[in-house]
PDB file of C-alpha atoms in Angstrom:
ATOM      1  CA  MET A   1      70.152 176.489 122.665  1.00 44.00           C
ATOM      2  CA  ALA A   2      67.858 176.173 125.681  1.00 43.00           C
ATOM      3  CA  LEU A   3      68.679 173.424 128.137  1.00 40.00           C
ATOM      4  CA  LYS A   4      65.233 171.893 127.712  1.00 41.00           C
ATOM      5  CA  ASN A   5      65.933 171.333 123.995  1.00 42.00           C
ATOM      6  CA  PHE A   6      69.484 169.991 124.595  1.00 39.00           C
ATOM      7  CA  ILE A   7      68.401 167.067 126.761  1.00 38.00           C
ATOM      8  CA  PRO A   8      66.149 165.342 124.140  1.00 40.00           C
ATOM      9  CA  LEU A   9      68.780 165.853 121.438  1.00 38.00           C
ATOM     10  CA  ALA A  10      71.471 164.377 123.661  1.00 38.00           C
ATOM     11  CA  PHE A  11      69.192 161.449 124.406  1.00 36.00           C
ATOM     12  CA  LEU A  12      68.589 160.857 120.687  1.00 34.00           C
ATOM     13  CA  PHE A  13      72.357 161.008 120.060  1.00 36.00           C
ATOM     14  CA  LEU A  14      72.964 158.364 122.715  1.00 36.00           C
ATOM     15  CA  LEU A  15      70.264 156.177 121.213  1.00 38.00           C
ATOM     16  CA  SER A  16      71.817 156.499 117.783  1.00 41.00           C
ATOM     17  CA  CYS A  17      75.228 155.535 119.228  1.00 43.00           C
ATOM     18  CA  GLY A  18      73.665 152.532 120.835  1.00 46.00           C
ATOM     19  CA  ASP A  19      72.174 151.459 117.509  1.00 48.00           C
ATOM     20  CA  ALA A  20      75.561 151.848 115.807  1.00 45.00           C
ATOM     21  CA  SER A  21      77.171 149.782 118.550  1.00 46.00           C
ATOM     22  CA  ASP A  22      74.560 147.095 118.062  1.00 50.00           C
ATOM     23  CA  ASP A  23      75.167 147.124 114.303  1.00 50.00           C
ATOM     24  CA  THR A  24      78.918 146.910 114.867  1.00 47.00           C
ATOM     25  CA  ALA A  25      78.469 144.028 117.285  1.00 47.00           C
ATOM     26  CA  SER A  26      76.196 142.290 114.802  1.00 50.00           C
ATOM     27  CA  ASP A  27      78.705 142.809 111.996  1.00 49.00           C
ATOM     28  CA  SER A  28      81.493 141.547 114.251  1.00 50.00           C
ATOM     29  CA  ALA A  29      79.498 138.428 115.072  1.00 50.00           C
ATOM     30  CA  VAL A  30      78.931 137.741 111.378  1.00 44.00           C
ATOM     31  CA  ILE A  31      82.620 138.246 110.604  1.00 43.00           C
ATOM     32  CA  ASP A  32      83.605 136.047 113.562  1.00 50.00           C
ATOM     33  CA  SER A  33      81.203 133.342 112.433  1.00 50.00           C
ATOM     34  CA  THR A  34      82.560 133.514 108.885  1.00 45.00           C
ATOM     35  CA  MET A  35      86.138 133.312 110.143  1.00 45.00           C
ATOM     36  CA  ARG A  36      85.297 130.276 112.261  1.00 49.00           C
ATOM     37  CA  ALA A  37      83.678 128.608 109.259  1.00 45.00           C
ATOM     38  CA  ASN A  38      86.714 129.386 107.108  1.00 46.00           C
ATOM     39  CA  MET A  39      89.067 128.075 109.784  1.00 46.00           C
ATOM     40  CA  ALA A  40      87.031 124.885 110.067  1.00 43.00           C
ATOM     41  CA  GLN A  41      87.212 124.465 106.311  1.00 43.00           C
ATOM     42  CA  MET A  42      90.976 125.052 106.363  1.00 41.00           C
ATOM     43  CA  ASP A  43      91.362 122.473 109.135  1.00 43.00           C
ATOM     44  CA  SER A  44      89.333 120.023 107.086  1.00 38.00           C
ATOM     45  CA  VAL A  45      91.521 120.627 104.043  1.00 35.00           C
ATOM     46  CA  ALA A  46      94.647 120.224 106.171  1.00 40.00           C
ATOM     47  CA  ARG A  47      93.399 116.910 107.547  1.00 41.00           C
ATOM     48  CA  ALA A  48      92.576 115.739 104.054  1.00 38.00           C
ATOM     49  CA  ALA A  49      96.035 116.771 102.875  1.00 38.00           C
ATOM     50  CA  LYS A  50      97.581 114.597 105.575  1.00 42.00           C
ATOM     51  CA  ASP A  51      95.866 111.650 103.941  1.00 44.00           C
ATOM     52  CA  THR A  52      97.600 112.194 100.618  1.00 44.00           C
ATOM     53  CA  VAL A  53     101.043 111.251  99.434  1.00 49.00           C
ATOM     54  CA  PHE A  54     102.034 114.934  99.509  1.00 46.00           C
ATOM     55  CA  HIS A  55     102.075 114.807 103.301  1.00 50.00           C
ATOM     56  CA  THR A  56     104.865 112.228 103.109  1.00 56.00           C
ATOM     57  CA  ALA A  57     107.224 114.515 101.170  1.00 71.00           C
ATOM     58  CA  LEU A  58     107.766 111.604  98.786  1.00 84.00           C
ATOM     59  CA  PRO A  59     107.715 111.920  95.022  1.00 89.00           C
ATOM     60  CA  PRO A  60     104.594 110.445  93.373  1.00 92.00           C
ATOM     61  CA  VAL A  61     104.388 106.765  94.269  1.00 94.00           C
ATOM     62  CA  PHE A  62     102.337 104.000  92.688  1.00 94.00           C
ATOM     63  CA  GLU A  63     100.856 100.649  93.524  1.00 96.00           C
ATOM     64  CA  GLY A  64     103.542  98.000  93.400  1.00 97.00           C
ATOM     65  CA  ASP A  65     106.321 100.301  94.618  1.00 97.00           C
ATOM     66  CA  ILE A  66     108.421  98.829  97.422  1.00 98.00           C
ATOM     67  CA  ILE A  67     109.102 101.040 100.431  1.00 98.00           C
ATOM     68  CA  MET A  68     111.793 100.486 103.073  1.00 98.00           C
ATOM     69  CA  GLU A  69     112.461 102.232 106.358  1.00 97.00           C
ATOM     70  CA  VAL A  70     114.384 102.176 109.603  1.00 97.00           C
ATOM     71  CA  TYR A  71     111.745 101.463 112.243  1.00 96.00           C
ATOM     72  CA  GLY A  72     112.232 101.284 116.005  1.00 94.00           C
ATOM     73  CA  ALA A  73     109.585  98.655 116.826  1.00 93.00           C
ATOM     74  CA  ASP A  74     110.760  95.380 118.385  1.00 90.00           C
ATOM     75  CA  GLN A  75     110.217  93.143 115.370  1.00 89.00           C
ATOM     76  CA  PRO A  76     112.070  95.291 112.811  1.00 93.00           C
ATOM     77  CA  LYS A  77     114.917  95.803 115.285  1.00 93.00           C
ATOM     78  CA  LEU A  78     115.158  92.026 115.636  1.00 90.00           C
ATOM     79  CA  TRP A  79     115.132  91.480 111.856  1.00 89.00           C
ATOM     80  CA  GLY A  80     117.832  94.118 111.506  1.00 91.00           C
ATOM     81  CA  GLU A  81     119.960  92.360 114.090  1.00 91.00           C
ATOM     82  CA  LEU A  82     119.510  88.951 112.475  1.00 92.00           C
ATOM     83  CA  MET A  83     119.809  89.903 108.800  1.00 92.00           C
ATOM     84  CA  GLY A  84     121.716  93.185 108.792  1.00 92.00           C
ATOM     85  CA  GLY A  85     121.361  95.765 106.011  1.00 92.00           C
ATOM     86  CA  LYS A  86     120.631  99.452 105.714  1.00 94.00           C
ATOM     87  CA  TYR A  87     116.876  99.139 106.444  1.00 97.00           C
ATOM     88  CA  ASN A  88     115.047  96.882 108.868  1.00 96.00           C
ATOM     89  CA  HIS A  89     111.496  97.006 107.511  1.00 97.00           C
ATOM     90  CA  CYS A  90     109.825  96.947 104.100  1.00 97.00           C
ATOM     91  CA  GLY A  91     106.459  96.572 102.397  1.00 98.00           C
ATOM     92  CA  MET A  92     104.617  97.129  99.141  1.00 98.00           C
ATOM     93  CA  ILE A  93     102.492 100.196  98.370  1.00 97.00           C
ATOM     94  CA  MET A  94      98.903  99.641  97.296  1.00 96.00           C
ATOM     95  CA  MET A  95      95.601 101.515  97.355  1.00 95.00           C
ATOM     96  CA  ARG A  96      93.005 100.553  99.958  1.00 93.00           C
ATOM     97  CA  PRO A  97      89.829  99.692  98.010  1.00 89.00           C
ATOM     98  CA  LYS A  98      87.287 101.130 100.439  1.00 90.00           C
ATOM     99  CA  ASP A  99      88.580 104.716 100.370  1.00 92.00           C
ATOM    100  CA  GLY A 100      91.417 104.960  97.849  1.00 91.00           C
ATOM    101  CA  MET A 101      93.967 105.604 100.607  1.00 94.00           C
ATOM    102  CA  LEU A 102      97.576 104.754  99.778  1.00 96.00           C
ATOM    103  CA  CYS A 103      98.758 102.074 102.204  1.00 97.00           C
ATOM    104  CA  VAL A 104     101.656  99.692 102.699  1.00 98.00           C
ATOM    105  CA  VAL A 105     101.223  95.922 102.847  1.00 97.00           C
ATOM    106  CA  ASP A 106     103.649  94.981 105.603  1.00 96.00           C
ATOM    107  CA  VAL A 107     104.034  92.643 108.554  1.00 95.00           C
ATOM    108  CA  LEU A 108     104.686  93.312 112.212  1.00 91.00           C
ATOM    109  CA  ASP A 109     102.466  91.196 114.444  1.00 92.00           C
ATOM    110  CA  SER A 110     100.781  89.944 111.256  1.00 96.00           C
ATOM    111  CA  VAL A 111     100.376  90.851 107.599  1.00 97.00           C
ATOM    112  CA  ARG A 112      98.183  93.928 107.376  1.00 95.00           C
ATOM    113  CA  LEU A 113      97.762  97.365 105.760  1.00 96.00           C
ATOM    114  CA  THR A 114      99.494 100.416 107.232  1.00 96.00           C
ATOM    115  CA  GLU A 115      98.533 103.857 105.925  1.00 96.00           C
ATOM    116  CA  LEU A 116     101.410 105.304 103.933  1.00 96.00           C
ATOM    117  CA  THR A 117     101.419 108.516 105.969  1.00 94.00           C
ATOM    118  CA  SER A 118     101.778 106.529 109.207  1.00 95.00           C
ATOM    119  CA  TYR A 119     104.464 104.336 107.669  1.00 96.00           C
ATOM    120  CA  VAL A 120     106.493 107.393 106.656  1.00 95.00           C
ATOM    121  CA  ASP A 121     105.913 109.309 109.899  1.00 94.00           C
ATOM    122  CA  ARG A 122     107.304 106.490 112.044  1.00 94.00           C
ATOM    123  CA  ALA A 123     110.614 106.143 110.142  1.00 95.00           C
ATOM    124  CA  GLU A 124     113.485 107.000 112.463  1.00 94.00           C
ATOM    125  CA  GLY A 125     115.246 110.114 111.248  1.00 91.00           C
ATOM    126  CA  GLY A 126     113.073 109.999 108.131  1.00 91.00           C
ATOM    127  CA  LYS A 127     115.219 107.142 106.789  1.00 94.00           C
ATOM    128  CA  LEU A 128     113.192 105.849 103.853  1.00 95.00           C
ATOM    129  CA  CYS A 129     113.698 104.350 100.431  1.00 97.00           C
ATOM    130  CA  VAL A 130     111.205 103.746  97.612  1.00 98.00           C
ATOM    131  CA  LEU A 131     112.059 101.299  94.835  1.00 98.00           C
ATOM    132  CA  ARG A 132     110.214 100.546  91.619  1.00 97.00           C
ATOM    133  CA  LEU A 133     110.484  97.907  88.929  1.00 96.00           C
ATOM    134  CA  LYS A 134     112.638  99.075  86.063  1.00 95.00           C
ATOM    135  CA  ASN A 135     110.494  99.954  83.052  1.00 90.00           C
ATOM    136  CA  ALA A 136     107.432  99.836  85.318  1.00 92.00           C
ATOM    137  CA  ASN A 137     105.354 101.713  82.749  1.00 87.00           C
ATOM    138  CA  ALA A 138     105.700  98.716  80.455  1.00 86.00           C
ATOM    139  CA  THR A 139     105.785  95.890  82.986  1.00 86.00           C
ATOM    140  CA  LEU A 140     103.167  96.943  85.551  1.00 91.00           C
ATOM    141  CA  ASN A 141      99.925  97.174  83.620  1.00 91.00           C
ATOM    142  CA  GLU A 142      96.501  97.190  85.260  1.00 92.00           C
ATOM    143  CA  GLU A 143      96.172  93.411  85.079  1.00 94.00           C
ATOM    144  CA  LYS A 144      99.491  92.847  86.838  1.00 95.00           C
ATOM    145  CA  VAL A 145      98.687  95.390  89.536  1.00 95.00           C
ATOM    146  CA  LYS A 146      95.471  93.482  90.208  1.00 95.00           C
ATOM    147  CA  ALA A 147      97.505  90.291  90.451  1.00 97.00           C
ATOM    148  CA  LEU A 148      99.836  91.928  92.977  1.00 97.00           C
ATOM    149  CA  LYS A 149      96.843  92.986  95.070  1.00 95.00           C
ATOM    150  CA  ALA A 150      95.361  89.497  94.962  1.00 96.00           C
ATOM    151  CA  SER A 151      98.706  87.989  95.927  1.00 97.00           C
ATOM    152  CA  ALA A 152      99.041  90.398  98.867  1.00 97.00           C
ATOM    153  CA  LYS A 153      95.475  89.782 100.012  1.00 95.00           C
ATOM    154  CA  ALA A 154      96.152  86.032 100.198  1.00 96.00           C
ATOM    155  CA  TYR A 155      98.643  86.664 103.002  1.00 97.00           C
ATOM    156  CA  LYS A 156      96.416  88.951 105.064  1.00 95.00           C
ATOM    157  CA  GLY A 157      96.478  88.080 108.765  1.00 96.00           C
ATOM    158  CA  ILE A 158      99.368  85.622 108.579  1.00 97.00           C
ATOM    159  CA  PRO A 159     101.457  86.006 111.767  1.00 96.00           C
ATOM    160  CA  TYR A 160     104.962  87.361 111.663  1.00 93.00           C
ATOM    161  CA  ASP A 161     108.006  85.122 111.553  1.00 94.00           C
ATOM    162  CA  ALA A 162     110.871  85.745 113.952  1.00 92.00           C
ATOM    163  CA  VAL A 163     112.750  82.519 113.177  1.00 93.00           C
ATOM    164  CA  LEU A 164     113.085  83.101 109.420  1.00 94.00           C
ATOM    165  CA  ASN A 165     111.303  80.007 108.158  1.00 93.00           C
ATOM    166  CA  TRP A 166     110.401  80.022 104.465  1.00 95.00           C
ATOM    167  CA  ASP A 167     107.000  78.328 104.602  1.00 94.00           C
ATOM    168  CA  ASP A 168     103.793  80.363 104.351  1.00 95.00           C
ATOM    169  CA  SER A 169     102.595  79.718 107.901  1.00 94.00           C
ATOM    170  CA  HIS A 170     104.465  82.798 109.133  1.00 95.00           C
ATOM    171  CA  MET A 171     105.963  85.740 107.275  1.00 96.00           C
ATOM    172  CA  TYR A 172     108.712  88.330 107.659  1.00 96.00           C
ATOM    173  CA  PRO A 173     108.880  91.565 105.604  1.00 96.00           C
ATOM    174  CA  ALA A 174     111.395  90.698 102.881  1.00 97.00           C
ATOM    175  CA  GLU A 175     109.810  87.280 102.427  1.00 97.00           C
ATOM    176  CA  LEU A 176     106.366  88.889 102.068  1.00 98.00           C
ATOM    177  CA  VAL A 177     107.446  91.355  99.364  1.00 98.00           C
ATOM    178  CA  TRP A 178     109.430  88.700  97.476  1.00 98.00           C
ATOM    179  CA  LYS A 179     106.532  86.217  97.504  1.00 98.00           C
ATOM    180  CA  ILE A 180     103.911  88.799  96.488  1.00 98.00           C
ATOM    181  CA  TYR A 181     105.878  89.559  93.325  1.00 97.00           C
ATOM    182  CA  ASN A 182     106.841  85.968  92.663  1.00 97.00           C
ATOM    183  CA  ASN A 183     103.289  84.651  93.006  1.00 97.00           C
ATOM    184  CA  ALA A 184     101.649  87.477  91.049  1.00 96.00           C
ATOM    185  CA  MET A 185     104.084  87.863  88.181  1.00 95.00           C
ATOM    186  CA  MET A 186     106.431  84.870  88.330  1.00 95.00           C
ATOM    187  CA  LEU A 187     109.091  87.510  88.906  1.00 95.00           C
ATOM    188  CA  THR A 188     112.146  86.810  91.052  1.00 96.00           C
ATOM    189  CA  LEU A 189     113.185  90.118  92.580  1.00 97.00           C
ATOM    190  CA  CYS A 190     116.477  88.610  93.736  1.00 97.00           C
ATOM    191  CA  GLU A 191     118.012  85.211  94.294  1.00 96.00           C
ATOM    192  CA  LYS A 192     117.212  83.408  97.513  1.00 96.00           C
ATOM    193  CA  THR A 193     119.987  82.643  99.953  1.00 95.00           C
ATOM    194  CA  LYS A 194     120.222  80.534 103.132  1.00 95.00           C
ATOM    195  CA  VAL A 195     119.634  81.584 106.720  1.00 95.00           C
ATOM    196  CA  ASP A 196     123.177  80.581 107.627  1.00 93.00           C
ATOM    197  CA  SER A 197     124.506  83.234 105.225  1.00 94.00           C
ATOM    198  CA  PHE A 198     123.502  85.818 107.838  1.00 93.00           C
ATOM    199  CA  HIS A 199     125.942  84.277 110.350  1.00 92.00           C
ATOM    200  CA  ILE A 200     123.501  84.217 113.245  1.00 92.00           C
ATOM    201  CA  SER A 201     125.247  82.748 116.267  1.00 92.00           C
ATOM    202  CA  SER A 202     123.888  79.499 117.694  1.00 91.00           C
ATOM    203  CA  ASP A 203     123.251  81.249 121.023  1.00 93.00           C
ATOM    204  CA  ARG A 204     121.208  83.933 119.271  1.00 92.00           C
ATOM    205  CA  GLN A 205     119.264  81.298 117.336  1.00 91.00           C
ATOM    206  CA  MET A 206     118.368  79.527 120.592  1.00 92.00           C
ATOM    207  CA  GLU A 207     117.416  82.823 122.230  1.00 92.00           C
ATOM    208  CA  VAL A 208     115.080  83.783 119.392  1.00 92.00           C
ATOM    209  CA  GLY A 209     113.579  80.287 119.282  1.00 90.00           C
ATOM    210  CA  LYS A 210     112.784  80.330 122.995  1.00 90.00           C
ATOM    211  CA  LEU A 211     111.424  83.867 122.897  1.00 88.00           C
ATOM    212  CA  TYR A 212     109.166  83.481 119.863  1.00 88.00           C
ATOM    213  CA  GLY A 213     108.643  79.738 119.534  1.00 87.00           C
ATOM    214  CA  GLY A 214     109.897  77.514 116.735  1.00 88.00           C
ATOM    215  CA  ALA A 215     113.488  77.143 115.678  1.00 90.00           C
ATOM    216  CA  VAL A 216     115.838  78.952 113.365  1.00 91.00           C
ATOM    217  CA  SER A 217     116.824  76.542 110.595  1.00 90.00           C
ATOM    218  CA  PRO A 218     120.195  77.636 109.148  1.00 91.00           C
ATOM    219  CA  ARG A 219     119.689  75.675 105.926  1.00 92.00           C
ATOM    220  CA  ASP A 220     116.265  77.161 105.228  1.00 94.00           C
ATOM    221  CA  GLU A 221     115.851  79.498 102.246  1.00 96.00           C
ATOM    222  CA  ALA A 222     115.763  83.189 103.047  1.00 96.00           C
ATOM    223  CA  ILE A 223     115.617  86.708 101.650  1.00 96.00           C
ATOM    224  CA  SER A 224     116.865  89.843 103.396  1.00 96.00           C
ATOM    225  CA  ILE A 225     115.692  93.412 102.912  1.00 97.00           C
ATOM    226  CA  ASP A 226     119.206  94.199 101.717  1.00 96.00           C
ATOM    227  CA  ASP A 227     118.884  91.526  99.018  1.00 97.00           C
ATOM    228  CA  ILE A 228     115.786  93.299  97.668  1.00 98.00           C
ATOM    229  CA  TYR A 229     117.430  96.709  98.047  1.00 98.00           C
ATOM    230  CA  ASN A 230     120.280  95.547  95.815  1.00 97.00           C
ATOM    231  CA  SER A 231     118.042  93.844  93.252  1.00 97.00           C
ATOM    232  CA  PRO A 232     119.125  94.590  89.660  1.00 96.00           C
ATOM    233  CA  LYS A 233     115.440  94.530  88.692  1.00 96.00           C
ATOM    234  CA  LEU A 234     114.595  97.553  90.825  1.00 97.00           C
ATOM    235  CA  GLU A 235     115.516 101.218  90.703  1.00 97.00           C
ATOM    236  CA  ILE A 236     115.575 103.675  93.580  1.00 97.00           C
ATOM    237  CA  ILE A 237     113.181 106.569  93.012  1.00 96.00           C
ATOM    238  CA  TYR A 238     113.581 108.128  96.465  1.00 96.00           C
ATOM    239  CA  GLU A 239     116.010 107.714  99.330  1.00 95.00           C
ATOM    240  CA  LYS A 240     116.732 109.725 102.416  1.00 88.00           C
TER     241      LYS A 240
END
């Protein structure tokens, strides 16, 4: 082949390679874009999964279930010190109306809703327990679940109680759960006891009173988380 004919052919070959490179780059960009879209979708699904009960590693739970945990916040630690027991915090599971999210009605600074996933994630060492009314399929119909929700809503925003008084002006976790059930269903989860049954020293009573205001009244009625945990009307469906 003459040199004069080789140069145009070589030039055409280079042009064709350039076109192939452009096509490859274009294909790569499409693939990359698709992968990014798929990854974004997977991230979205993962975030949505975190908002379901499956993220908690719990068995299926239902509105009205009672959930207990060991929690390291100041208030639960105080309640654990004053009342003893295996768990220092508890609440009742319900569905948040605005988005169908499973939450826990509980009380720290005040009575509020805590997302179930957050409630479970904060448990120290994953120490959790879920309890349910025995024969719940028969006893917790739709009407009674609505009554439980209404009872819980009535306590929304009530400040927490560090001195274990039984009136409704302040609330501590076991008291909240007990009263929600009692008001909604006339159901006594367990018998009430007295504050002095917890054997809180007089020095500790004075310390708590000065720190949080009010006074610990040893003869006042009371309920501990352990009392609810040992209720003959409840069954444990999960414990770790």
